[in-house]
Coordinates of N, CA, C and O in Angstrom, one line a residue:
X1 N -31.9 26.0 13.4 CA -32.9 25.0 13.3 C -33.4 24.5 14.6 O -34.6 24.4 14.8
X2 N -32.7 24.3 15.4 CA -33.0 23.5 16.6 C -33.4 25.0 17.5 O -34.2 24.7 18.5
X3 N -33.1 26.1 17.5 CA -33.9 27.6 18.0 C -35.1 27.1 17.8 O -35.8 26.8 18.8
X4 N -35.4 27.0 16.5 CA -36.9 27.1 16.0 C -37.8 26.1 16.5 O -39.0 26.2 16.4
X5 N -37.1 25.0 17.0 CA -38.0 23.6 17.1 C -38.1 23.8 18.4 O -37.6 24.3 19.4
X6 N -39.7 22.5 17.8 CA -40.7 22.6 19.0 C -39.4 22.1 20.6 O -38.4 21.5 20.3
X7 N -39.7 22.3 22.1 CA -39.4 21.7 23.3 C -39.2 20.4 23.0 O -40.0 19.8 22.3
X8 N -38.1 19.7 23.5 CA -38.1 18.3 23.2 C -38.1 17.3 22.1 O -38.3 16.1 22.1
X9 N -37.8 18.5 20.5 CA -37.4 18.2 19.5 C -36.4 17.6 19.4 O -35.5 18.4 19.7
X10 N -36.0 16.6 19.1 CA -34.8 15.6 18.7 C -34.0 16.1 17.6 O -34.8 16.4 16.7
X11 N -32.6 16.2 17.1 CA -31.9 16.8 16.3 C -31.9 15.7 15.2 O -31.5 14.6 15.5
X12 N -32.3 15.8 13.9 CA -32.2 15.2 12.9 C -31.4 15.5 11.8 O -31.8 16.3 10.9
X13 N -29.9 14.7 11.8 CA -29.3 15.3 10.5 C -29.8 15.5 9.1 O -29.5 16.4 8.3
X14 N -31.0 14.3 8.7 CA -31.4 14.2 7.4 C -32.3 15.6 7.5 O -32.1 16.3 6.6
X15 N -33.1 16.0 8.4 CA -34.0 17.1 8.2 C -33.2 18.8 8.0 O -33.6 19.9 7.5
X16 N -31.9 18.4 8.7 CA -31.1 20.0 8.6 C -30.1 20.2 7.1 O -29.1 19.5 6.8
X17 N -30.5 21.0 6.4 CA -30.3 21.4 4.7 C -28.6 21.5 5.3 O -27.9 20.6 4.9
X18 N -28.1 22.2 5.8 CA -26.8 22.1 5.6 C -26.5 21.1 5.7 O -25.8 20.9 4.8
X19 N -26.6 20.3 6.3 CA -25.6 18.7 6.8 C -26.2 17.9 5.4 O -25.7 16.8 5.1
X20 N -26.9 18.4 4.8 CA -27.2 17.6 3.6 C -26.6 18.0 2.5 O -26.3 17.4 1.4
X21 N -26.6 19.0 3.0 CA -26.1 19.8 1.3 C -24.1 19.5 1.7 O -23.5 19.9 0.7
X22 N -23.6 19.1 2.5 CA -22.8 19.5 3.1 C -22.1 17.7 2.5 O -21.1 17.5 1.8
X23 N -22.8 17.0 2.9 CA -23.4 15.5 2.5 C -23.3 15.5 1.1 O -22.1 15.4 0.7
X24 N -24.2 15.6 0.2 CA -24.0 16.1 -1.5 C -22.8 16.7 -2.4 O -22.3 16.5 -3.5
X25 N -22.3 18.0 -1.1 CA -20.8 18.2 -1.5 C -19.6 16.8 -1.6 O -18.7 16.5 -2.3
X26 N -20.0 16.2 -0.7 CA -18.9 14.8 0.0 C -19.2 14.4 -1.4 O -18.4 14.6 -2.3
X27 N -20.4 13.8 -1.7 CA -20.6 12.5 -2.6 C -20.2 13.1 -3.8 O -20.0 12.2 -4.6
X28 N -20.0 14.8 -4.5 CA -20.1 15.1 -5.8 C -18.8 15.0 -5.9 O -18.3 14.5 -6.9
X29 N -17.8 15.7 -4.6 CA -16.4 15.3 -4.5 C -15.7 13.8 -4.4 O -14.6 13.5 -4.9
X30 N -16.6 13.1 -3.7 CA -15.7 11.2 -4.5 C -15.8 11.1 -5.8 O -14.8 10.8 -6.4
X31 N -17.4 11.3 -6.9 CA -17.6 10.6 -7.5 C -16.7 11.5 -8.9 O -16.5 11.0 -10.0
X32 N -16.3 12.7 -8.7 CA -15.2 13.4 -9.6 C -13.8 13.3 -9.0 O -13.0 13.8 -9.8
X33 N -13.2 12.9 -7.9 CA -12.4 11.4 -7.5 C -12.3 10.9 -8.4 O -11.5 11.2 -9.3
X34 N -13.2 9.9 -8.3 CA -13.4 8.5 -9.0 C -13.3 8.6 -10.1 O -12.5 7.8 -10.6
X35 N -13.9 9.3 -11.0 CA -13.8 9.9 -12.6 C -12.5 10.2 -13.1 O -12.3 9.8 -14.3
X36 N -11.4 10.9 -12.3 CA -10.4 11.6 -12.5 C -9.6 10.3 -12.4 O -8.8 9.9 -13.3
X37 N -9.9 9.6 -11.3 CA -8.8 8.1 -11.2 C -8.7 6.9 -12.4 O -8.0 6.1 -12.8
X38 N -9.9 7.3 -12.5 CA -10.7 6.3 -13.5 C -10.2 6.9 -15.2 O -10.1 6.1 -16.1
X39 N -9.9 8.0 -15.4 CA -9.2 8.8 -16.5 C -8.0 8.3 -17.0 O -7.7 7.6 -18.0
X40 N -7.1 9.1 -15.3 CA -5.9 8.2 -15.3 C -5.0 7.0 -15.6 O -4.0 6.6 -16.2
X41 N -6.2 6.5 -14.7 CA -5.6 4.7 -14.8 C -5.7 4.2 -16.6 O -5.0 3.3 -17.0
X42 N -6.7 5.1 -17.7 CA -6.6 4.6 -18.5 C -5.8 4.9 -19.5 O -5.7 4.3 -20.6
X43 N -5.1 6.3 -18.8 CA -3.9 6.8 -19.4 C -2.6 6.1 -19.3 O -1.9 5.7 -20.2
X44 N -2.4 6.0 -17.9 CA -1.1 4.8 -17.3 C -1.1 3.4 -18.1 O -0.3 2.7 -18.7
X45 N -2.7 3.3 -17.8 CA -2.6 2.0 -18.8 C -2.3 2.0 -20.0 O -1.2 1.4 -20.1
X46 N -2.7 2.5 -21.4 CA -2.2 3.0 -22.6 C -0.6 3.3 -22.5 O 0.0 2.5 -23.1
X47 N 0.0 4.2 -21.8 CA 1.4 4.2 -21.7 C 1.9 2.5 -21.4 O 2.6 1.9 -22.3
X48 N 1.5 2.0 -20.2 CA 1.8 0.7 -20.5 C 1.9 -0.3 -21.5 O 2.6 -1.2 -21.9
X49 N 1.1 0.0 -21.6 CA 0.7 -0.5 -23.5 C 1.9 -0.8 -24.2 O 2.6 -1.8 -24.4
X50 N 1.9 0.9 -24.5 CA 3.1 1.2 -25.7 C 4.6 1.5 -24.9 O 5.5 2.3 -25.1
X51 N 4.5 0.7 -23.9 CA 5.7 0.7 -23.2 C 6.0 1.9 -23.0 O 7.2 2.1 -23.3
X52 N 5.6 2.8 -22.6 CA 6.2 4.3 -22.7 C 5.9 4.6 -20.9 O 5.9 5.8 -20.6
X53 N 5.6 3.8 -19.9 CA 4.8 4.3 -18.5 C 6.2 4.7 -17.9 O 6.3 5.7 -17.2
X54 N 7.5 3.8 -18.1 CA 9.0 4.8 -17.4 C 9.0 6.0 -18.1 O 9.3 6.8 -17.2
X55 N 8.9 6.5 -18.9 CA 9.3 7.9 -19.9 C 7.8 9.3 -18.8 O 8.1 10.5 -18.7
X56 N 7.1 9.0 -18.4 CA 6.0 9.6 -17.6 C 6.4 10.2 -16.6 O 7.6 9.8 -16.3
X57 N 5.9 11.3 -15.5 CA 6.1 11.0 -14.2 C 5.1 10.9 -13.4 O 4.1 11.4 -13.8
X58 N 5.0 10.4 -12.4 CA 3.6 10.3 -11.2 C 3.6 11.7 -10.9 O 4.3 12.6 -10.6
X59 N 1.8 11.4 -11.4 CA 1.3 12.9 -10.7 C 1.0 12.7 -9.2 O 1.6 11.7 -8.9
X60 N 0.3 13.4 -7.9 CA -0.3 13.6 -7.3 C -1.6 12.5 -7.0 O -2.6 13.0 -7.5
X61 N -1.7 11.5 -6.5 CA -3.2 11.1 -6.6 C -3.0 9.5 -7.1 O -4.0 8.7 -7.1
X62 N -1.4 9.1 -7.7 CA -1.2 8.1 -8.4 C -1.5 7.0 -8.1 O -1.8 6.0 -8.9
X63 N -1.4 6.9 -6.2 CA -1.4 6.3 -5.9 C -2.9 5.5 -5.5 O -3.1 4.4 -4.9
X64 N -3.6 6.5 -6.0 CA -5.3 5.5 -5.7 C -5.3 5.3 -7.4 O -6.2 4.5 -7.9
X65 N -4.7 5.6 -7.8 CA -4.9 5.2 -9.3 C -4.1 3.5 -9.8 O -4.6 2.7 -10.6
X66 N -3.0 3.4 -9.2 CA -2.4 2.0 -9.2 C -3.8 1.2 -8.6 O -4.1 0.1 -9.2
X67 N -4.5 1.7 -7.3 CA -5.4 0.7 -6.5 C -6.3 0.6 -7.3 O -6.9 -0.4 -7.1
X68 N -6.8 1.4 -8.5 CA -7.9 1.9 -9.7 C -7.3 -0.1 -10.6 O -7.7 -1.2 -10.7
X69 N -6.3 0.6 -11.0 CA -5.2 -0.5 -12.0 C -5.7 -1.5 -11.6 O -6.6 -2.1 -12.1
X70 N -5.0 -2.1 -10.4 CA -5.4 -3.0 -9.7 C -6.6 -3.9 -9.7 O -6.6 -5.1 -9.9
X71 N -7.5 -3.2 -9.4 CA -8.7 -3.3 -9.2 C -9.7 -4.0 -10.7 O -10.6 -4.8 -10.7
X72 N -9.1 -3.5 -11.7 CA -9.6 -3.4 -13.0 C -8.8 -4.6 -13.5 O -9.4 -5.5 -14.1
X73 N -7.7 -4.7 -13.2 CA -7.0 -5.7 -14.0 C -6.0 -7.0 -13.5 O -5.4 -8.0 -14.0
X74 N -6.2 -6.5 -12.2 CA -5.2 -7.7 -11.4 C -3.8 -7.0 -11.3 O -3.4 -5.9 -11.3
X75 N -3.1 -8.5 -11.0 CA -1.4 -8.3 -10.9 C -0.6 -7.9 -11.8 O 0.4 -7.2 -11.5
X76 N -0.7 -8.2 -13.2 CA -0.1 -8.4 -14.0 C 0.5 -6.8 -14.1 O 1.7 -6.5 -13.8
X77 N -0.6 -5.9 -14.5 CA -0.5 -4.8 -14.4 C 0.2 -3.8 -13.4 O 1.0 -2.9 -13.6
X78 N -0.7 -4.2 -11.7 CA -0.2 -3.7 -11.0 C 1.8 -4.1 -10.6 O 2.4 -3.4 -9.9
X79 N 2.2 -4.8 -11.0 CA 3.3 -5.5 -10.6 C 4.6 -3.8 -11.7 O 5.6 -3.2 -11.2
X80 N 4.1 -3.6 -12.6 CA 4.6 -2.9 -13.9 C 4.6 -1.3 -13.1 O 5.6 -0.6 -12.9
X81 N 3.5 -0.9 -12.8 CA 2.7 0.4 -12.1 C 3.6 0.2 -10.6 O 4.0 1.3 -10.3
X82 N 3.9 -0.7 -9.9 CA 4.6 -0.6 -8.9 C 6.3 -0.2 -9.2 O 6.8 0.8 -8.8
X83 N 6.7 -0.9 -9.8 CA 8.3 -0.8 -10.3 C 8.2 0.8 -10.9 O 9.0 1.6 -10.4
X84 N 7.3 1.4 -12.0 CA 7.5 2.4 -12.4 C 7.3 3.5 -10.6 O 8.2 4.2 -10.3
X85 N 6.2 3.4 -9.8 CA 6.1 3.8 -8.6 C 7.6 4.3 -7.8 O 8.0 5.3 -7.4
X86 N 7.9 3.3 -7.8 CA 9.1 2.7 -6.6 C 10.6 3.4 -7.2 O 11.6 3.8 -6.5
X87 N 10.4 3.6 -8.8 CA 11.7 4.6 -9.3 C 11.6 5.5 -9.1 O 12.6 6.2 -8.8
X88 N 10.1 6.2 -9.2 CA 10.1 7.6 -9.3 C 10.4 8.1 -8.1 O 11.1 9.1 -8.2
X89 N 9.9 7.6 -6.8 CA 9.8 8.2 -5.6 C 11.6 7.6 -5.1 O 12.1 8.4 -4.4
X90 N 12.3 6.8 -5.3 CA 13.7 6.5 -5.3 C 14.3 7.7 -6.6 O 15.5 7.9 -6.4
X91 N 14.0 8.2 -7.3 CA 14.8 9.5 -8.3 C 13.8 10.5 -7.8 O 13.2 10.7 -8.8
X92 N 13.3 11.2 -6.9 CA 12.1 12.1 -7.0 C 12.0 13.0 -7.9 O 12.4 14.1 -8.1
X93 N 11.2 11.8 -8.8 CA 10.4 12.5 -9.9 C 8.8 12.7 -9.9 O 8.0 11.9 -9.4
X94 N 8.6 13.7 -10.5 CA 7.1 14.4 -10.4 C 6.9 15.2 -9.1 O 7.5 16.0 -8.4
X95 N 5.8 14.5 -9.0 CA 4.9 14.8 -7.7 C 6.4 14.4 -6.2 O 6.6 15.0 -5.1
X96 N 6.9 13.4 -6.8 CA 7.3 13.3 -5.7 C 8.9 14.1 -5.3 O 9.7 14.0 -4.3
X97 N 8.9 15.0 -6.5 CA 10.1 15.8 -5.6 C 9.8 16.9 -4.3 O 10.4 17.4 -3.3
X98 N 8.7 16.8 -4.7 CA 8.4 17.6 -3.2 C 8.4 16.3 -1.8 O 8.0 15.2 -1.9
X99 N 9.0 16.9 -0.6 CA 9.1 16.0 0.6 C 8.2 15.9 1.0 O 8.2 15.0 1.8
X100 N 7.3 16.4 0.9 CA 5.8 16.0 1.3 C 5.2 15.0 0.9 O 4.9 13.9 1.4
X101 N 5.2 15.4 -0.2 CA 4.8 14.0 -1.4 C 5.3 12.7 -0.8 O 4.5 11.9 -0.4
X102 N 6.7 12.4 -0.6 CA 7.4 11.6 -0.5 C 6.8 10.8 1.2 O 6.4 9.6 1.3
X103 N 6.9 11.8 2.0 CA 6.5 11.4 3.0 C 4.9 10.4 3.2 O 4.7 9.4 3.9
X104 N 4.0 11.3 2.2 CA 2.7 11.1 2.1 C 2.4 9.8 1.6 O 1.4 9.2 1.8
X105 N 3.5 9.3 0.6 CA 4.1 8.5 0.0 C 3.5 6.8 1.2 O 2.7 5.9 1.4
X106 N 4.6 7.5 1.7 CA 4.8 6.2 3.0 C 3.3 5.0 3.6 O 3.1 3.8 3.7
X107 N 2.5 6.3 3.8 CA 1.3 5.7 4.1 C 0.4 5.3 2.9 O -0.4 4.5 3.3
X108 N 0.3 5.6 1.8 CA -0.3 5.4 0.2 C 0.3 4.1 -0.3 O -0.6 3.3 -0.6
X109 N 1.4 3.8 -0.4 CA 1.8 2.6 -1.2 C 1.9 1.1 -0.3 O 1.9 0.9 0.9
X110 N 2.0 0.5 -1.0 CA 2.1 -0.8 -0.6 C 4.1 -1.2 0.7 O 5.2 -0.8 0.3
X111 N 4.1 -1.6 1.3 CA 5.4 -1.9 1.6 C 6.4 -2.3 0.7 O 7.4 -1.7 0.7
X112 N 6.2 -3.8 -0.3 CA 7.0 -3.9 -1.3 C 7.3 -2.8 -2.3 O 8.3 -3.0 -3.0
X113 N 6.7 -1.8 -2.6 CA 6.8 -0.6 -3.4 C 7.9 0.5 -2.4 O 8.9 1.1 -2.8
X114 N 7.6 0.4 -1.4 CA 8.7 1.2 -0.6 C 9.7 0.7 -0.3 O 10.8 1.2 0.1
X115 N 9.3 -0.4 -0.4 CA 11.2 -1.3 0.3 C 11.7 -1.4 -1.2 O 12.9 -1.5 -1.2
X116 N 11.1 -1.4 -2.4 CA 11.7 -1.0 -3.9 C 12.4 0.2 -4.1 O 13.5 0.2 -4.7
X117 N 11.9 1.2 -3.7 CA 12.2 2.5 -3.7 C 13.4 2.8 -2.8 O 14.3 3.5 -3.2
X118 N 13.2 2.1 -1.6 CA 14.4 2.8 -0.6 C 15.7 2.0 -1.3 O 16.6 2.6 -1.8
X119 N 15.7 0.6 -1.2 CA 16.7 -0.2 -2.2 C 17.1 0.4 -3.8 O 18.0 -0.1 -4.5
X120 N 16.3 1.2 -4.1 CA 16.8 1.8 -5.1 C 17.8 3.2 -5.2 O 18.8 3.5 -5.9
X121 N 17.1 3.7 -4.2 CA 17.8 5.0 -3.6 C 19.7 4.7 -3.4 O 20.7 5.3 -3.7
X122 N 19.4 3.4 -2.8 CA 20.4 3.5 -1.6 C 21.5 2.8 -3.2 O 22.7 3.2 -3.2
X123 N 21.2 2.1 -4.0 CA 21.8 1.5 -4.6 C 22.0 2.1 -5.5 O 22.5 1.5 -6.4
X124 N 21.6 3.4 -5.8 CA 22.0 4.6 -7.1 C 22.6 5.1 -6.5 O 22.9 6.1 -7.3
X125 N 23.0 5.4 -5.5 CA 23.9 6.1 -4.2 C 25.6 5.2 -4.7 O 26.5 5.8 -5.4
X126 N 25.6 4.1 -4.4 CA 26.4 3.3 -4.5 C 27.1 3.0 -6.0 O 28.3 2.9 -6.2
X127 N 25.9 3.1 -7.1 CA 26.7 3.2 -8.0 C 26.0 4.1 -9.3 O 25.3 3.7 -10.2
X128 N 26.5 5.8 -8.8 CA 25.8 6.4 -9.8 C 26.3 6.0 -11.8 O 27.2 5.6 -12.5
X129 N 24.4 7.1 -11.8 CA 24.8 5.8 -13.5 C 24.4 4.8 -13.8 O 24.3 4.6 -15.0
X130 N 24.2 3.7 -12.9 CA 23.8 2.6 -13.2 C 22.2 2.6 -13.5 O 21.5 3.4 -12.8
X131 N 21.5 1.7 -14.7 CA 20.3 1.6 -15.2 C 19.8 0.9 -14.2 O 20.4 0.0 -13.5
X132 N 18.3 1.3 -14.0 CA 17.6 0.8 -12.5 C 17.3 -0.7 -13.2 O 16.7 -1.6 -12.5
X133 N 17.5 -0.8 -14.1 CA 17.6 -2.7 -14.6 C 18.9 -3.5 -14.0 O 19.1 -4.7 -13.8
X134 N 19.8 -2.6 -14.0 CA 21.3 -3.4 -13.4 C 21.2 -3.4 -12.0 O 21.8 -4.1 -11.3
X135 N 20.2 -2.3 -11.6 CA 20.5 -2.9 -10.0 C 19.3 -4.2 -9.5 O 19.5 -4.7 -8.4
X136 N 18.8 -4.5 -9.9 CA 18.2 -5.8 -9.6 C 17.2 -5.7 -8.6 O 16.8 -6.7 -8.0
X137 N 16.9 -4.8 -8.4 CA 15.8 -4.5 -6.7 C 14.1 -5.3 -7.1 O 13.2 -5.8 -6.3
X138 N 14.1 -5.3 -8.6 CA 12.8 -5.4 -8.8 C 12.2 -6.6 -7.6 O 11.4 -6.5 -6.7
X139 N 13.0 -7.6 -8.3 CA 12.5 -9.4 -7.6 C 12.8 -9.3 -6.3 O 11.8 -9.5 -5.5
X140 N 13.7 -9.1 -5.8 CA 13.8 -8.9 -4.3 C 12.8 -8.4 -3.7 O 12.1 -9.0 -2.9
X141 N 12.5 -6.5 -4.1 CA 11.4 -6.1 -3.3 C 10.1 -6.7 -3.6 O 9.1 -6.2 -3.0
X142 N 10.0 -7.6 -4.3 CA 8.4 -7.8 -4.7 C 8.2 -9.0 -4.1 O 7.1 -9.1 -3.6
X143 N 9.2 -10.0 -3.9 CA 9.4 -11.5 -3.5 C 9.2 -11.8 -1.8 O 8.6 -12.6 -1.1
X144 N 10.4 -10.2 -1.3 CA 11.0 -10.2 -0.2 C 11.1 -8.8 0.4 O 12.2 -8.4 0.7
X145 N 9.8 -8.0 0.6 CA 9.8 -6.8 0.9 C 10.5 -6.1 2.3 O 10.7 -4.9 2.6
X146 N 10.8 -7.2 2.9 CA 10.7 -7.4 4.3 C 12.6 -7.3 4.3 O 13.2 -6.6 5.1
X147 N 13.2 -8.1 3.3 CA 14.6 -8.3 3.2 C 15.3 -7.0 2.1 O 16.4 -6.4 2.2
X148 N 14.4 -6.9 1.3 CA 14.9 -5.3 0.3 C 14.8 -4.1 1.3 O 15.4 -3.0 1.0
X149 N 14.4 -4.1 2.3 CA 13.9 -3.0 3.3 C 15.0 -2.9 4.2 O 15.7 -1.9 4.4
X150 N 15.2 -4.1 4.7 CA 16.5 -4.5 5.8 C 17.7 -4.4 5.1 O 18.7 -4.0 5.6
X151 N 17.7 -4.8 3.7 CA 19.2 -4.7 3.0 C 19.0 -2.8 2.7 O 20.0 -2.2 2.4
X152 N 18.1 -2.2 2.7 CA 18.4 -0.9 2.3 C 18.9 -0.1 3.2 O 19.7 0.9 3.0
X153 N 18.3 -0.6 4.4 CA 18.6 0.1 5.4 C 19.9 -0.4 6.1 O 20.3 0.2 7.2
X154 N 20.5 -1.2 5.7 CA 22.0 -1.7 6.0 C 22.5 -1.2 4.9 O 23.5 -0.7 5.4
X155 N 22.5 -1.0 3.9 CA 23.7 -0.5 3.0 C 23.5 1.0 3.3 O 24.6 1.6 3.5
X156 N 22.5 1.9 3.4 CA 22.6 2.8 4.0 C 23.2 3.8 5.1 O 23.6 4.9 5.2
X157 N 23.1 2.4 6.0 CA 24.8 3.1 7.4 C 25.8 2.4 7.1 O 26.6 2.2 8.0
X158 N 26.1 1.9 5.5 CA 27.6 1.5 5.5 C 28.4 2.2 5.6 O 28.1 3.3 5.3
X159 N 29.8 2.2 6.0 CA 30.8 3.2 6.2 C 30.9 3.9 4.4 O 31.1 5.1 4.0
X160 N 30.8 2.7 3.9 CA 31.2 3.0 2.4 C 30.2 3.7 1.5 O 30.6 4.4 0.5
X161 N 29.1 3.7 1.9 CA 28.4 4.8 1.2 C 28.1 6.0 1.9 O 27.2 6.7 1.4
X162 N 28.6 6.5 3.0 CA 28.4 7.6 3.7 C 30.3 8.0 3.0 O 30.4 9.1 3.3
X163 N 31.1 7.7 2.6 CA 32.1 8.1 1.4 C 31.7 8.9 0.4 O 31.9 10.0 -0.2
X164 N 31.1 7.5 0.3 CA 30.3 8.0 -1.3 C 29.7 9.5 -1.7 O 29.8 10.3 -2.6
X165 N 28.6 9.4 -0.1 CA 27.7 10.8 -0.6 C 28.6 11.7 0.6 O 27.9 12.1 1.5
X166 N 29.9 12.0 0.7 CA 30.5 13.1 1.3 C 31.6 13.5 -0.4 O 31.9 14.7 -0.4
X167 N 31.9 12.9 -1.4 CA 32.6 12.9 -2.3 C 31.7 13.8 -3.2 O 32.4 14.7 -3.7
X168 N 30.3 13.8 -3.6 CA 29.4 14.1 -4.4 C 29.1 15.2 -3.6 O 28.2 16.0 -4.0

């Protein structure tokens, strides 16, 4: 394009067809994004519903889908979508048995969702078997993300759970 143009032609992205068309690819790719999250979230939601969203596992993507939840419905919901979040990636389930996932994880969720998850890890460590309702992480990480995070990572270098996971 700019071969062709006149001496002292100024480069204009709107006038060059690739950068447009390139542009149109971007916009057709959010807005089937957005459609797919927008699917989702009304699937999660319905599971929520009928109580069935622990029985599920997070796909790939879940996590702009909780911000979808969110977005549509407030706390109430999101608080439910977090806890189920924060088990899966503490049991890696779905999407999140891969370490990638997990890692990718870190930057996607909220901190209270990760300081849920690591306090859940660390406390099914300590007492396998136990229902993620008897370990109590929910109210802490949600209340006290800051303190579920710090207690996770202290029972973690306990002498007593580095026992634990040499026995297993």
């Amino acid at each position: 394009m700019l071969a062709a143009a006149a001496p002292g032609t100024v480069y204009a992205p709107e006038a060059d067809d690739v950068v447009q068309a390139e542009l149109a690819a971007e916009a057709a790719a959010a807005v089937h994004e957005a459609q797919r999250n927008a699917a989702r979230a009304d699937e999660l939601q319905a599971l929520r519903e009928l109580g069935t969203l622990g029985q599920t596992e997070p796909w790939d993507g879940d996590e702009a889908v909780r911000d979808e939840l969110t977005r549509r419905a407030g706390g109430y919901i999101q608080a439910d979508v977090d806890a189920w979040l924060a088990r899966a990636l503490a049991a890696h389930l779905g999407h999140y048995c891969d370490p990638a996932a997990r890692e990718a994880a870190t930057g996607l969720l909220t901190p209270p969702v990760l300081a849920h998850a690591a306090l859940l890890a660390v406390l099914a460590r300590l007492a396998p078997g136990a229902g993620v309702d008897e370990l109590a992480a929910d109210r802490l990480s949600t209340s006290e993300p800051e303190a579920a995070g710090a207690l996770a990572a202290f029972l973690a270098r306990c002498p007593v759970l580095s026992k634990v996971d040499r026995s297993h």
